[in-house]
XYZ file of C-alpha atoms in Angstrom:
145
model
C -101.448 -45.980 35.946
C -100.965 -46.908 33.059
C -103.472 -49.484 31.068
C -102.546 -50.861 27.801
C -104.935 -52.539 25.890
C -107.252 -53.455 29.397
C -110.180 -54.619 27.545
C -108.404 -57.231 24.537
C -109.087 -60.451 26.050
C -111.987 -59.540 28.306
C -115.686 -60.502 28.081
C -118.843 -58.183 28.405
C -119.228 -58.457 32.389
C -115.592 -58.235 33.029
C -115.638 -55.103 30.621
C -118.448 -53.595 32.678
C -116.148 -53.999 35.996
C -113.380 -52.238 34.247
C -115.554 -49.488 33.391
C -117.089 -49.103 36.779
C -113.584 -49.238 38.490
C -112.594 -46.761 36.254
C -115.480 -44.311 36.979
C -114.517 -44.601 40.841
C -110.902 -44.324 40.416
C -109.703 -40.671 41.334
C -106.112 -40.394 40.334
C -104.820 -39.982 36.607
C -104.937 -43.095 34.068
C -102.938 -43.210 31.084
C -104.903 -45.290 28.525
C -103.238 -46.690 25.393
C -106.484 -48.872 23.646
C -108.408 -49.066 20.172
C -111.595 -49.502 22.452
C -113.591 -46.857 21.802
C -116.507 -46.855 23.964
C -114.021 -47.396 26.451
C -112.230 -44.371 25.742
C -115.215 -42.165 25.803
C -116.089 -43.720 29.194
C -112.816 -43.852 30.828
C -110.864 -40.402 29.709
C -111.594 -36.409 30.249
C -108.294 -35.453 28.398
C -106.820 -36.424 25.103
C -103.019 -35.518 24.553
C -102.290 -35.871 20.499
C -99.025 -35.785 18.974
C -99.116 -35.016 15.257
C -95.953 -33.413 13.222
C -93.588 -33.114 16.307
C -96.709 -30.585 18.531
C -98.251 -32.077 21.452
C -101.398 -30.503 22.026
C -104.204 -31.249 24.682
C -107.655 -31.684 24.096
C -110.362 -31.257 27.004
C -113.071 -33.940 26.425
C -113.923 -37.900 25.518
C -111.948 -39.357 22.578
C -115.277 -38.519 20.144
C -114.668 -34.679 21.624
C -111.239 -34.843 20.872
C -111.980 -36.144 16.996
C -114.124 -33.171 16.615
C -112.565 -30.679 18.238
C -109.407 -31.845 15.975
C -111.125 -31.798 12.731
C -112.665 -27.916 14.216
C -109.020 -26.948 14.680
C -108.211 -28.514 11.125
C -110.853 -26.662 9.266
C -110.110 -23.414 10.850
C -106.287 -23.571 9.727
C -107.320 -24.303 6.452
C -109.286 -21.145 6.471
C -107.444 -19.242 7.446
C -103.857 -20.304 5.778
C -106.199 -19.571 2.980
C -107.042 -15.991 4.111
C -103.131 -15.802 4.713
C -102.897 -17.072 0.969
C -105.228 -14.558 -1.005
C -103.359 -11.606 1.489
C -100.135 -12.421 0.074
C -101.206 -12.515 -3.490
C -102.902 -9.554 -3.629
C -99.951 -7.820 -2.124
C -97.347 -8.929 -4.255
C -99.826 -8.060 -7.147
C -100.106 -4.519 -6.147
C -96.426 -4.308 -5.271
C -95.356 -5.726 -8.374
C -98.010 -3.297 -10.453
C -96.083 -0.032 -8.613
C -92.367 -0.912 -8.923
C -92.121 0.314 -12.594
C -93.771 3.833 -11.823
C -92.708 6.913 -9.608
C -90.017 6.987 -6.931
C -92.894 6.871 -4.502
C -94.642 4.060 -5.925
C -91.501 1.988 -5.942
C -91.075 2.398 -1.916
C -94.509 1.827 -1.237
C -93.823 -1.169 -3.177
C -90.373 -2.170 -1.195
C -93.059 -1.564 1.862
C -95.393 -3.772 0.669
C -92.891 -6.373 -0.271
C -91.654 -6.434 3.899
C -95.000 -7.092 4.628
C -95.381 -9.722 2.473
C -92.312 -11.535 3.843
C -93.582 -11.085 7.197
C -96.835 -12.722 6.409
C -95.221 -15.518 4.686
C -92.827 -16.002 8.163
C -96.097 -16.355 10.152
C -98.395 -18.248 7.884
C -100.299 -20.809 9.457
C -99.128 -24.216 8.523
C -102.418 -26.750 8.281
C -101.718 -30.157 9.647
C -102.474 -32.858 7.665
C -105.304 -34.982 7.931
C -104.605 -38.194 9.221
C -104.652 -40.962 6.564
C -106.458 -44.249 6.683
C -104.186 -46.891 6.152
C -105.542 -49.717 4.778
C -103.393 -53.368 3.329
C -104.139 -56.491 2.869
C -102.754 -59.580 4.150
C -101.673 -62.664 2.149
C -103.403 -65.526 2.568
C -101.711 -67.849 5.344
C -100.593 -71.122 3.539
C -102.355 -74.070 4.547
C -102.249 -76.305 7.975
C -100.099 -79.520 8.002
C -101.390 -81.419 10.573
C -99.643 -84.243 11.583
C -101.570 -87.427 12.792
């Protein structure tokens, strides 16, 4: 069953009825809505498509937002650690390059390790931006007698 904005034109009693029906329903429901109470009450899994990747989150919408933020912060922390490690190895390799032959070979080994780290670097998912816009005032309505 697909519900696309099911609460848009419902009063409180109709919303309560819908929530109760969804709670009793034992099948799968795809809910498309901006109604946060509906999402928190009626779903137990979120499929989020962002930057070409589909991720699954267990729980309601509020739980998804928490898990998404935790995951993003973890990615940022890991990416910062990887960048630090890459920088340290590059500096060490550069300092060894002009020295003895064995140190130059070690610098090459470090260069290959840096390449592998760069290739496998964590890509941090961008935080969603809030879009704000202002609609122009509509022209005054013309009334006819």
